[in-house]
Tab-separated table of C-alpha atoms in Angstrom:
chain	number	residue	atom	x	y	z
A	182	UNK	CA	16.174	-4.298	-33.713
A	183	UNK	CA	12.242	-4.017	-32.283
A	184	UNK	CA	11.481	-2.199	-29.238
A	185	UNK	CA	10.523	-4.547	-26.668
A	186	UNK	CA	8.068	-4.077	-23.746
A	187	UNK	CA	10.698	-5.020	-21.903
A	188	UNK	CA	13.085	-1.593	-22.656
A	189	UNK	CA	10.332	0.270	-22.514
A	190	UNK	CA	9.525	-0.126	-18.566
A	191	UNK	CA	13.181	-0.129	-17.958
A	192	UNK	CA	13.812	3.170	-19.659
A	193	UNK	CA	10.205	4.436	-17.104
A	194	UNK	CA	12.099	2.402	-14.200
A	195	UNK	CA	15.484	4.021	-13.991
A	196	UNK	CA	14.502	7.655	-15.512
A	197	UNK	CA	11.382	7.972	-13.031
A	198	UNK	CA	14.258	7.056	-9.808
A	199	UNK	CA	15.578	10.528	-9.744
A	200	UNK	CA	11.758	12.090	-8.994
A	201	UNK	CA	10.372	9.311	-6.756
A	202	UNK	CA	13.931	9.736	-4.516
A	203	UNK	CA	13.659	13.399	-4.327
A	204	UNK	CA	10.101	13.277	-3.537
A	205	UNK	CA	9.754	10.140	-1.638
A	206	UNK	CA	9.675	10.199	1.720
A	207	UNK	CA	10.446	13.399	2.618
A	208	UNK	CA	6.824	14.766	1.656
A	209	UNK	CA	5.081	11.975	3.000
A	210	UNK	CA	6.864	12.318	5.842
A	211	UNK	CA	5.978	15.988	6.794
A	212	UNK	CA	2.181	15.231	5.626
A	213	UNK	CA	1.930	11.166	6.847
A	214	UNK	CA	4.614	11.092	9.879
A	215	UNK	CA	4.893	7.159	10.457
A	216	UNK	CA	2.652	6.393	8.348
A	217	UNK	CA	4.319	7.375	5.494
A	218	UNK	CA	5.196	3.951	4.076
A	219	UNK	CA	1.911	2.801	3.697
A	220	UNK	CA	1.274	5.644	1.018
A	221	UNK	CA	2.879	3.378	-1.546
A	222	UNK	CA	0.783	0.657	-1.104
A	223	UNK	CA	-2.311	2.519	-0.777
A	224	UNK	CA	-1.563	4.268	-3.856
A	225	UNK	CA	-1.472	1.137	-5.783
A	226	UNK	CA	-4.758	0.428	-6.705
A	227	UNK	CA	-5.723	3.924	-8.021
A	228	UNK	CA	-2.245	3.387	-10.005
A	229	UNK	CA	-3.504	0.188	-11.328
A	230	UNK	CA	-6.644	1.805	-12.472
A	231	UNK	CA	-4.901	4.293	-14.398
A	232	UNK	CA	-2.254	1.893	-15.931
A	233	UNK	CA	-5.670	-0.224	-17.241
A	234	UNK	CA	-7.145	2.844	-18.875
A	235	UNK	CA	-3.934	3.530	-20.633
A	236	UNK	CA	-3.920	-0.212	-22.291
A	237	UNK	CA	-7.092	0.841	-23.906
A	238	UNK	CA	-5.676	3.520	-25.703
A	239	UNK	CA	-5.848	2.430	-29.553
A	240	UNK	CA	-2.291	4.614	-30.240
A	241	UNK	CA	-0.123	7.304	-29.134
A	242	UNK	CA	-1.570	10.144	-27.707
A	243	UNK	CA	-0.472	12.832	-30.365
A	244	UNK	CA	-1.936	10.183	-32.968
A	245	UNK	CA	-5.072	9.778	-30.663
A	246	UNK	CA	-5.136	13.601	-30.351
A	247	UNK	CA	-5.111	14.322	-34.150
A	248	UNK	CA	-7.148	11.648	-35.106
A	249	UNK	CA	-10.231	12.537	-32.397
A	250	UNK	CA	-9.981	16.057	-31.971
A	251	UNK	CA	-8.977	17.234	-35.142
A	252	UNK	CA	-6.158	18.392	-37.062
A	253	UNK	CA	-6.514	22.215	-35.489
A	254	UNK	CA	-6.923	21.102	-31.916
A	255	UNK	CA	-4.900	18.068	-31.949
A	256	UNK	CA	-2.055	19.789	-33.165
A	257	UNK	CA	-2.575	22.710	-30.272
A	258	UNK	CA	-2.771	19.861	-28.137
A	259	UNK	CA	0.759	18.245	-29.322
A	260	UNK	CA	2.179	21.840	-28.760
A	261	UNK	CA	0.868	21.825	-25.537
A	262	UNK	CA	2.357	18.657	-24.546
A	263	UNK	CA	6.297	19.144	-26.471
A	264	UNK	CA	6.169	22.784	-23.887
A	265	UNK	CA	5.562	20.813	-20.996
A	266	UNK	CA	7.975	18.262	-21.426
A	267	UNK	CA	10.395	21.151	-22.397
A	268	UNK	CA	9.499	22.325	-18.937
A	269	UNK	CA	10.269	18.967	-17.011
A	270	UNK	CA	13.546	18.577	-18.760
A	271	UNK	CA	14.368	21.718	-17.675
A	272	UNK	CA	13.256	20.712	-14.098
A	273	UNK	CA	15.393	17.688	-14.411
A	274	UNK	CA	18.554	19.184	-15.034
A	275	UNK	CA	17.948	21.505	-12.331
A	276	UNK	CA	17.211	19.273	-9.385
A	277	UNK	CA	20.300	16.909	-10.765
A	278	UNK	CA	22.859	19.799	-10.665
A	279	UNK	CA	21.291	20.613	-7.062
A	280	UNK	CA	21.812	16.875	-6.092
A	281	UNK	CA	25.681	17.285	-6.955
A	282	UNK	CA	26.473	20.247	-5.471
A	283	UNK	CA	24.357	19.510	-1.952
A	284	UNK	CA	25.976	16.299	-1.868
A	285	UNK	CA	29.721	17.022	-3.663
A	286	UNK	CA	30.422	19.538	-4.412
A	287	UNK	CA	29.213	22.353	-2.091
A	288	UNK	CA	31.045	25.235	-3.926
A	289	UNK	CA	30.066	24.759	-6.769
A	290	UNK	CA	27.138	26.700	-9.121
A	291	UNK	CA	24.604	24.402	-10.915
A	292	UNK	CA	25.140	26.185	-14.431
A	293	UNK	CA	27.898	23.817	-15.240
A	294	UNK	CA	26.413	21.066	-14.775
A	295	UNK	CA	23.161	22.025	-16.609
A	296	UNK	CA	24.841	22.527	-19.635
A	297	UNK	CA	26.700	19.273	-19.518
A	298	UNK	CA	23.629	17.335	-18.697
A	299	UNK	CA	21.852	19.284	-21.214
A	300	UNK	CA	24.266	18.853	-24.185
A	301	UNK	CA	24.879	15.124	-23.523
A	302	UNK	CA	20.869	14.874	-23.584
A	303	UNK	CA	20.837	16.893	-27.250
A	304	UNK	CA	23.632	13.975	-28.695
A	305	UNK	CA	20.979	11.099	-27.206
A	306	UNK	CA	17.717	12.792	-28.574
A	307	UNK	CA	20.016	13.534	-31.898
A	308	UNK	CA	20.018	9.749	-32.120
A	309	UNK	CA	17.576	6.713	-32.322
A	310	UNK	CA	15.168	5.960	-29.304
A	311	UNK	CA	15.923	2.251	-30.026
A	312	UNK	CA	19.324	3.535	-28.237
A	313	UNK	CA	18.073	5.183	-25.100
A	314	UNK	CA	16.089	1.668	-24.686
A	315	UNK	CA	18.610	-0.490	-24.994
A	316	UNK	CA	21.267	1.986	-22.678
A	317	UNK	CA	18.158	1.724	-20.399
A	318	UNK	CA	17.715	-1.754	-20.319
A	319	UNK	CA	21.639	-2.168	-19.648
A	320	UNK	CA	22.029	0.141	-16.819
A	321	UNK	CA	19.112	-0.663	-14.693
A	322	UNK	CA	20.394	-4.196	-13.306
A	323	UNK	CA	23.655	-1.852	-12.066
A	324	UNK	CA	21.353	0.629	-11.052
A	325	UNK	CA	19.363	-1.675	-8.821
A	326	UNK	CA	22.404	-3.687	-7.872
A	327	UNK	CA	23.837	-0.941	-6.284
A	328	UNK	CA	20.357	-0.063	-3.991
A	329	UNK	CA	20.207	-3.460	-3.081
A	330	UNK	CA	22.367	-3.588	-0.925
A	331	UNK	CA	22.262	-0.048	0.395
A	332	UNK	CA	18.567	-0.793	1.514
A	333	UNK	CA	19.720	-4.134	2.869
A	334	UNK	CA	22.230	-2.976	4.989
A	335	UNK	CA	19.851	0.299	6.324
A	336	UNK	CA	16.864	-2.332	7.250
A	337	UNK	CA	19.853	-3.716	9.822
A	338	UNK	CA	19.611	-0.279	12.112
A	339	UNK	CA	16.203	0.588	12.048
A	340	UNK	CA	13.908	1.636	15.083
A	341	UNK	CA	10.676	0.097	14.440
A	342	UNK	CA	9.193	2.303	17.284
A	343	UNK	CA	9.048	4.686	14.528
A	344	UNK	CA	7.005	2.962	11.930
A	345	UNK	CA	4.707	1.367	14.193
A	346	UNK	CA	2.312	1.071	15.993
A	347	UNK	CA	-0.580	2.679	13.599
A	348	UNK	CA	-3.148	4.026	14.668
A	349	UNK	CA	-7.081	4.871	12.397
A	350	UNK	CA	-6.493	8.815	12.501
A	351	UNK	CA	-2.948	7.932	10.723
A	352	UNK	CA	-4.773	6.763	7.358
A	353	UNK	CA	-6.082	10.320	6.247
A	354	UNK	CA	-1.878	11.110	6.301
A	355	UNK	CA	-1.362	8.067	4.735
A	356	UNK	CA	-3.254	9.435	1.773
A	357	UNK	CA	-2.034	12.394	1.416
A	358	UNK	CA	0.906	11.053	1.523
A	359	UNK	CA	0.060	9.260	-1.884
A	360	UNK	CA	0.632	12.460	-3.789
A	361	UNK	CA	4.614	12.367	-4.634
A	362	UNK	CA	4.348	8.458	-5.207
A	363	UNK	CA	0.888	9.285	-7.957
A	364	UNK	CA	2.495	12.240	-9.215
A	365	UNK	CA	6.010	10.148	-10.331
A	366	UNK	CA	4.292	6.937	-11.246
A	367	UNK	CA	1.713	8.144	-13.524
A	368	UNK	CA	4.045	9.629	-15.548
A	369	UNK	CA	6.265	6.822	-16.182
A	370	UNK	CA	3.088	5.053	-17.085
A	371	UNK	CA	1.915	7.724	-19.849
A	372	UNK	CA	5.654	8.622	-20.888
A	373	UNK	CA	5.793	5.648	-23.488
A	374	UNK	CA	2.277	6.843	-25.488
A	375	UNK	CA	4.219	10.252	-25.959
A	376	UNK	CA	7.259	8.219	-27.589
A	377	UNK	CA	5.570	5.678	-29.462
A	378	UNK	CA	3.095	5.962	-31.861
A	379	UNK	CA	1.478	3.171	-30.508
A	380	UNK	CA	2.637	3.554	-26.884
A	381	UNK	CA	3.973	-0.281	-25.793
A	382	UNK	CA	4.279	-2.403	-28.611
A	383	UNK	CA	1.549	-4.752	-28.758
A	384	UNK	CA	0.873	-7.674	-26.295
A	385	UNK	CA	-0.016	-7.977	-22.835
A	386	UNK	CA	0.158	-4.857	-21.472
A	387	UNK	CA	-1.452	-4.701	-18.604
A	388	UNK	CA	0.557	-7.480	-16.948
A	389	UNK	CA	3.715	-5.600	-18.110
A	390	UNK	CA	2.683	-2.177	-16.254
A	391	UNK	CA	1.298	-4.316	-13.318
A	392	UNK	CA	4.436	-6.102	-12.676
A	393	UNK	CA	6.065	-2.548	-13.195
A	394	UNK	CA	3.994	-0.937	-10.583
A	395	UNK	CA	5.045	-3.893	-8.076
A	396	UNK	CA	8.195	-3.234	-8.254
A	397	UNK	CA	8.291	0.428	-8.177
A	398	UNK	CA	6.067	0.220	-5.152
A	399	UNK	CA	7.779	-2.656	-3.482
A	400	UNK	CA	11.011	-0.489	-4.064
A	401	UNK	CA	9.427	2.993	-2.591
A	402	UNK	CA	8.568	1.424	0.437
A	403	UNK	CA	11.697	-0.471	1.049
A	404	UNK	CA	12.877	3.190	0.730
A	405	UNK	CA	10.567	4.273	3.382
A	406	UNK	CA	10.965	1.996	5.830
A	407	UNK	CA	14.455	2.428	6.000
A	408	UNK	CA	14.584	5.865	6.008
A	409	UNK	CA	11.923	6.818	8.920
A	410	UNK	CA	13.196	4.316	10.538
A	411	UNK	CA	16.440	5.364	11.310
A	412	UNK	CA	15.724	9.141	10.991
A	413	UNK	CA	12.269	9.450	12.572
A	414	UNK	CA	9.352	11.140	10.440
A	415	UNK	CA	10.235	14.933	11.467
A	416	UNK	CA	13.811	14.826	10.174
A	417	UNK	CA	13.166	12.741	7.083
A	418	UNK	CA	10.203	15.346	6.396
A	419	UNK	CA	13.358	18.303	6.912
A	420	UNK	CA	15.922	16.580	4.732
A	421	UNK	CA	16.498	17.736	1.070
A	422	UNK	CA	18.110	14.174	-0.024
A	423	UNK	CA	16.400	11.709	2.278
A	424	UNK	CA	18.322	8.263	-0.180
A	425	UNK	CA	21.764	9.817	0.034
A	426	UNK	CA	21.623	11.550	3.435
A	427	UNK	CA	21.058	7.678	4.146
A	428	UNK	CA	23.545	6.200	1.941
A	429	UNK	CA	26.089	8.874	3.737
A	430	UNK	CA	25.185	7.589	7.335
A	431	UNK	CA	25.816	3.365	6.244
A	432	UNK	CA	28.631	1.583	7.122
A	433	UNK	CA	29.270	-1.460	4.900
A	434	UNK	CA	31.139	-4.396	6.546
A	435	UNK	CA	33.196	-2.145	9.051
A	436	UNK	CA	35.727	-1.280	5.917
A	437	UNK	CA	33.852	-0.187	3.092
A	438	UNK	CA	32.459	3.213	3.933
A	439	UNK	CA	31.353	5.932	2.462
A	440	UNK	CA	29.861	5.193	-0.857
A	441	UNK	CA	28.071	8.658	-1.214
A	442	UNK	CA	30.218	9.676	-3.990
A	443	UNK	CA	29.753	6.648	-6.219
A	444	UNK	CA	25.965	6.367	-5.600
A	445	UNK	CA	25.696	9.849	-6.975
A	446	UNK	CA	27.822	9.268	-9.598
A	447	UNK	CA	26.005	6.576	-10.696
A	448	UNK	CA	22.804	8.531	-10.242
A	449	UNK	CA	23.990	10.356	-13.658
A	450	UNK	CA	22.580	7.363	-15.622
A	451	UNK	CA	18.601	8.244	-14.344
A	452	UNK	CA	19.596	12.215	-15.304
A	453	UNK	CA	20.570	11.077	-18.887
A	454	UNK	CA	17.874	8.926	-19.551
A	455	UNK	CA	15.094	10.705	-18.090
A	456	UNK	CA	16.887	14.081	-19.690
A	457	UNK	CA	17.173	12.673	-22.879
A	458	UNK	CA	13.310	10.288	-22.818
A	459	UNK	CA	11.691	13.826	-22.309
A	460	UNK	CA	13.782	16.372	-25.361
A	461	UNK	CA	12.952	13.488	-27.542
A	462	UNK	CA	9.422	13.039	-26.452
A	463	UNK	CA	9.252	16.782	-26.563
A	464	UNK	CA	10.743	17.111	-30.358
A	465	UNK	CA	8.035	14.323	-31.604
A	466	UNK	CA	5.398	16.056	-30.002
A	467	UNK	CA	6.232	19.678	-31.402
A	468	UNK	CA	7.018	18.251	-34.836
A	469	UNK	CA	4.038	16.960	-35.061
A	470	UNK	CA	1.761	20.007	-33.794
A	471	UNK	CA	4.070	22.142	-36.482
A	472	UNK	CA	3.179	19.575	-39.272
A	473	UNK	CA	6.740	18.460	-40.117
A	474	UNK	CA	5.979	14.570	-39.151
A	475	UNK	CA	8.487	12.241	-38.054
A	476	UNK	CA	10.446	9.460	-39.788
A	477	UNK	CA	11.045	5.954	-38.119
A	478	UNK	CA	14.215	5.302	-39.975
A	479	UNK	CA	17.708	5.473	-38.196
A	480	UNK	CA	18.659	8.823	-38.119
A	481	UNK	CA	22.039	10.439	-38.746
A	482	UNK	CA	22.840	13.187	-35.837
A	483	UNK	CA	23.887	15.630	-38.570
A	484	UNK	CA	20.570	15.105	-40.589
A	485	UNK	CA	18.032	18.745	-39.733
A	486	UNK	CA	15.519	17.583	-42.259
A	487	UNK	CA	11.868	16.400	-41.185
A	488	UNK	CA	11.942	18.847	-38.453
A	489	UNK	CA	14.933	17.703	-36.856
A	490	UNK	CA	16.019	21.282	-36.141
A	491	UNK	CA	13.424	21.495	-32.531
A	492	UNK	CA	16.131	18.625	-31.420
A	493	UNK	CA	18.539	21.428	-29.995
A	494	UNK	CA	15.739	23.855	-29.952
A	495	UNK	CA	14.270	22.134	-27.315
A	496	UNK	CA	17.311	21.126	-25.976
A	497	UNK	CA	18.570	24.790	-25.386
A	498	UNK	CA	14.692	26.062	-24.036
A	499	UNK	CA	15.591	22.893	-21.658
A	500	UNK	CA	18.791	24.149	-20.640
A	501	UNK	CA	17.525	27.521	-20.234
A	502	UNK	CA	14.886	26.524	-17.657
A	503	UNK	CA	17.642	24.530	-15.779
A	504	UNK	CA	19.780	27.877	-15.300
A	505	UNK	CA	16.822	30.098	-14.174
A	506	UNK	CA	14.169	27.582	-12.209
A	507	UNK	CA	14.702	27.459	-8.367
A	508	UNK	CA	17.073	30.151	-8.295
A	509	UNK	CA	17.365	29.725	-4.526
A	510	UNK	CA	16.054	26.520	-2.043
A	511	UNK	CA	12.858	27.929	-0.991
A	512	UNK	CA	11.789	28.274	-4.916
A	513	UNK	CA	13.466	25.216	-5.858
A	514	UNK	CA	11.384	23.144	-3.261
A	515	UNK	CA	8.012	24.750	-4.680
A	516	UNK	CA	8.666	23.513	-8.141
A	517	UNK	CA	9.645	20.410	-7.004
A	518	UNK	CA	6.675	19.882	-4.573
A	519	UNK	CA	3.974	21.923	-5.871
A	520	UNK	CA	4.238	23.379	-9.489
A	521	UNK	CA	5.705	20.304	-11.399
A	522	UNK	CA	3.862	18.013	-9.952
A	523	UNK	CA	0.359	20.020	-10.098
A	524	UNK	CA	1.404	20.203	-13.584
A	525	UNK	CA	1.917	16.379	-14.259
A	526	UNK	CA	-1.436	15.407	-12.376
A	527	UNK	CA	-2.757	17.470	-14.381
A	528	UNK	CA	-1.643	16.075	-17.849
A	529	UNK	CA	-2.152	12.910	-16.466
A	530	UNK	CA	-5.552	13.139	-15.151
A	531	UNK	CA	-6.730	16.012	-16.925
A	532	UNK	CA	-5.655	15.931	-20.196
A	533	UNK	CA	-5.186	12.569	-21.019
A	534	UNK	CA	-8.667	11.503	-20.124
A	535	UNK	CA	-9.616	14.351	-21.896
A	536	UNK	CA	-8.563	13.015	-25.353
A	537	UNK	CA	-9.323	9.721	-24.802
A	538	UNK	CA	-13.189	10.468	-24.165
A	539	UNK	CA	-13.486	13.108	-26.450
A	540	UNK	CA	-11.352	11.129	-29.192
A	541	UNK	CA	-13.031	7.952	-28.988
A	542	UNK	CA	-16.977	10.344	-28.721
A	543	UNK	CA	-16.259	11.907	-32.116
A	544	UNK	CA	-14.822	8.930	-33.999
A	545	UNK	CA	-17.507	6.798	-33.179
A	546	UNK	CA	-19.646	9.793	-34.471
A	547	UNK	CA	-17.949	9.530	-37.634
A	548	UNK	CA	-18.608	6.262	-38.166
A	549	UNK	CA	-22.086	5.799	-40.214
């Protein structure tokens, strides 16, 4: 079976929920106040521009690394790349055991459910990526049917007093407000060139990460709207889990109620896949930068050759991170507001960029 465009931008879609729901609105809110929603639109066409660049890439971007820089620097570049997708699965499981115990179980310590989120990532990267796809491609019409209607119902109680009216001195917020919604969206738009040799398969591209934008955008400011409007810009800006502080507050025809528990439950599927998208990415890249290739083939979970071994290498430095990052709330909220995502807009418009220009300079320089 061929990966399809189509699996890849769901797999980008579902894993990339978990980040733009912690983020999003809460930081906007505290830098934007009521002007918070527009961030998503306005960080649309600086999105688009990056999505366009990344359809010119001629291949992945440890292939494009190797190839252009060398083998000595490419490879130190791979090894960059595997450690810092070591680092946001390690994030990852972190801020997903946080979301369970602040919003089920308040007892409980996070190391539990690192380790099962981390060993139920290992069994996926042990496997083909063909399956994370298709699992992807499956779970995101439940996903979304399930925030459907919890959006729906929370545009019904809104106070549009606190969205609007605008005024010109709110559009500097409404910038800076752009930085959670840049931060998660570029890196679903880069993730695929660190899976794929060739990043999306072939075809029209652009229209593909276009369409994906939309709707991520479209669905971040539904998001928005509904949550400063019924909590107001300084309490969404003070909340830890804006989505399901909201889903908690919904009533849903006067008898269903209280569907907290079963939108967090199913929040395990964006955990998995993004858990289990970043040890594999992670594996590929450090196999490479050690030499040891990759193979294409279906693989057997028990089979270490080819390198296979980083699989629960990586999985275990992941699961490490998880049970020592953001030992306490005050450090957990500066990785998840400051460090990781200085990181990732870093990679993404740092280092990216970087081996693209410099790739593409030398190999034209080798040609005669």
């Amino acid at each position: 079976m061929k990966i399809t465009r189509g699996q890849m931008t769901a797999l980008c879609a579902i894993a990339l929920l978990s980040p733009a729901l912690r983020l999003y609105p809460s930081f906007s809110a505290g830098t934007a106040g009521r002007a918070a929603w527009l961030s998503a639109l306005l960080a649309l066409p600086l999105l688009t521009v990056y999505a366009f660049f990344l359809c010119r890439l001629p291949c992945g971007l440890c292939e494009l690394a190797e190839q252009g820089l060398g083998r000595r620097v490419g490879r130190a570049v791979e090894l960059l790349l595997g450690l810092w997708l070591i680092l946001e699965a390690g994030f990852t499981l972190r801020t997903g055991a946080e979301r369970m115990i602040l919003a089920l179980f308040p007892s409980a310590r996070p190391g539990l459910f690192v380790v099962c989120m981390g060993f139920l990532g290992l069994i996926a990267a042990l496997g083909s990526l063909r399956s994370l796809l298709r699992l992807a491609r499956m779970v995101l019409p439940l996903v979304l049917l399930c925030l459907a209607p919890v959006l729906l119902f929370a545009l019904r109680g809104i106070d549009w007093g606190e969205l609007w009216p605008l005024a010109p001195g709110d559009l500097p917020g409404a910038v800076r407000g752009m930085y959670p919604v840049v931060d998660v969206l570029s890196f679903g738009l880069y993730l695929p060139w660190l899976l794929l040799p060739r990043g999306l398969p072939p075809g029209n591209r652009l229209r593909d990460w276009l369409l994906w934008l939309g709707g991520m955008s479209l669905l971040l400011l539904d998001l928005c709207v509904s949550v400063l409007g019924r909590f107001g810009p300084e309490l969404t800006a003070r909340l830890s889990l804006p989505f399901f502080t909201l889903v908690r507050n919904l009533v849903f025809f006067r008898t269903l109620e209280r569907l907290e528990a079963l939108v967090v439950a199913l929040w395990i599927f964006p955990d998995f896949l993004m858990t289990s998208a970043l040890l594999y990415g992670a594996q590929r890249c450090l196999r490479r930068s050690l030499g040891l290739g990759e193979s294409l083939s279906l693989p057997k979970r028990t089979d270490w050759t080819g390198g296979r071994w980083l699989i629960p290498v990586c999985s275990l430095a992941a699961v490490g991170l998880g049970l020592i990052l953001g030992p306490d709330q005050t450090s957990l909220e500066t990785w998840s507001q400051r460090i990781i995502p200085v990181c990732n807009l870093a990679v993404a418009f740092g280092l990216v960029p970087i081996i693209y220009i410099v790739g593409i300079r030398r190999k034209k320089q080798r040609v005669p």
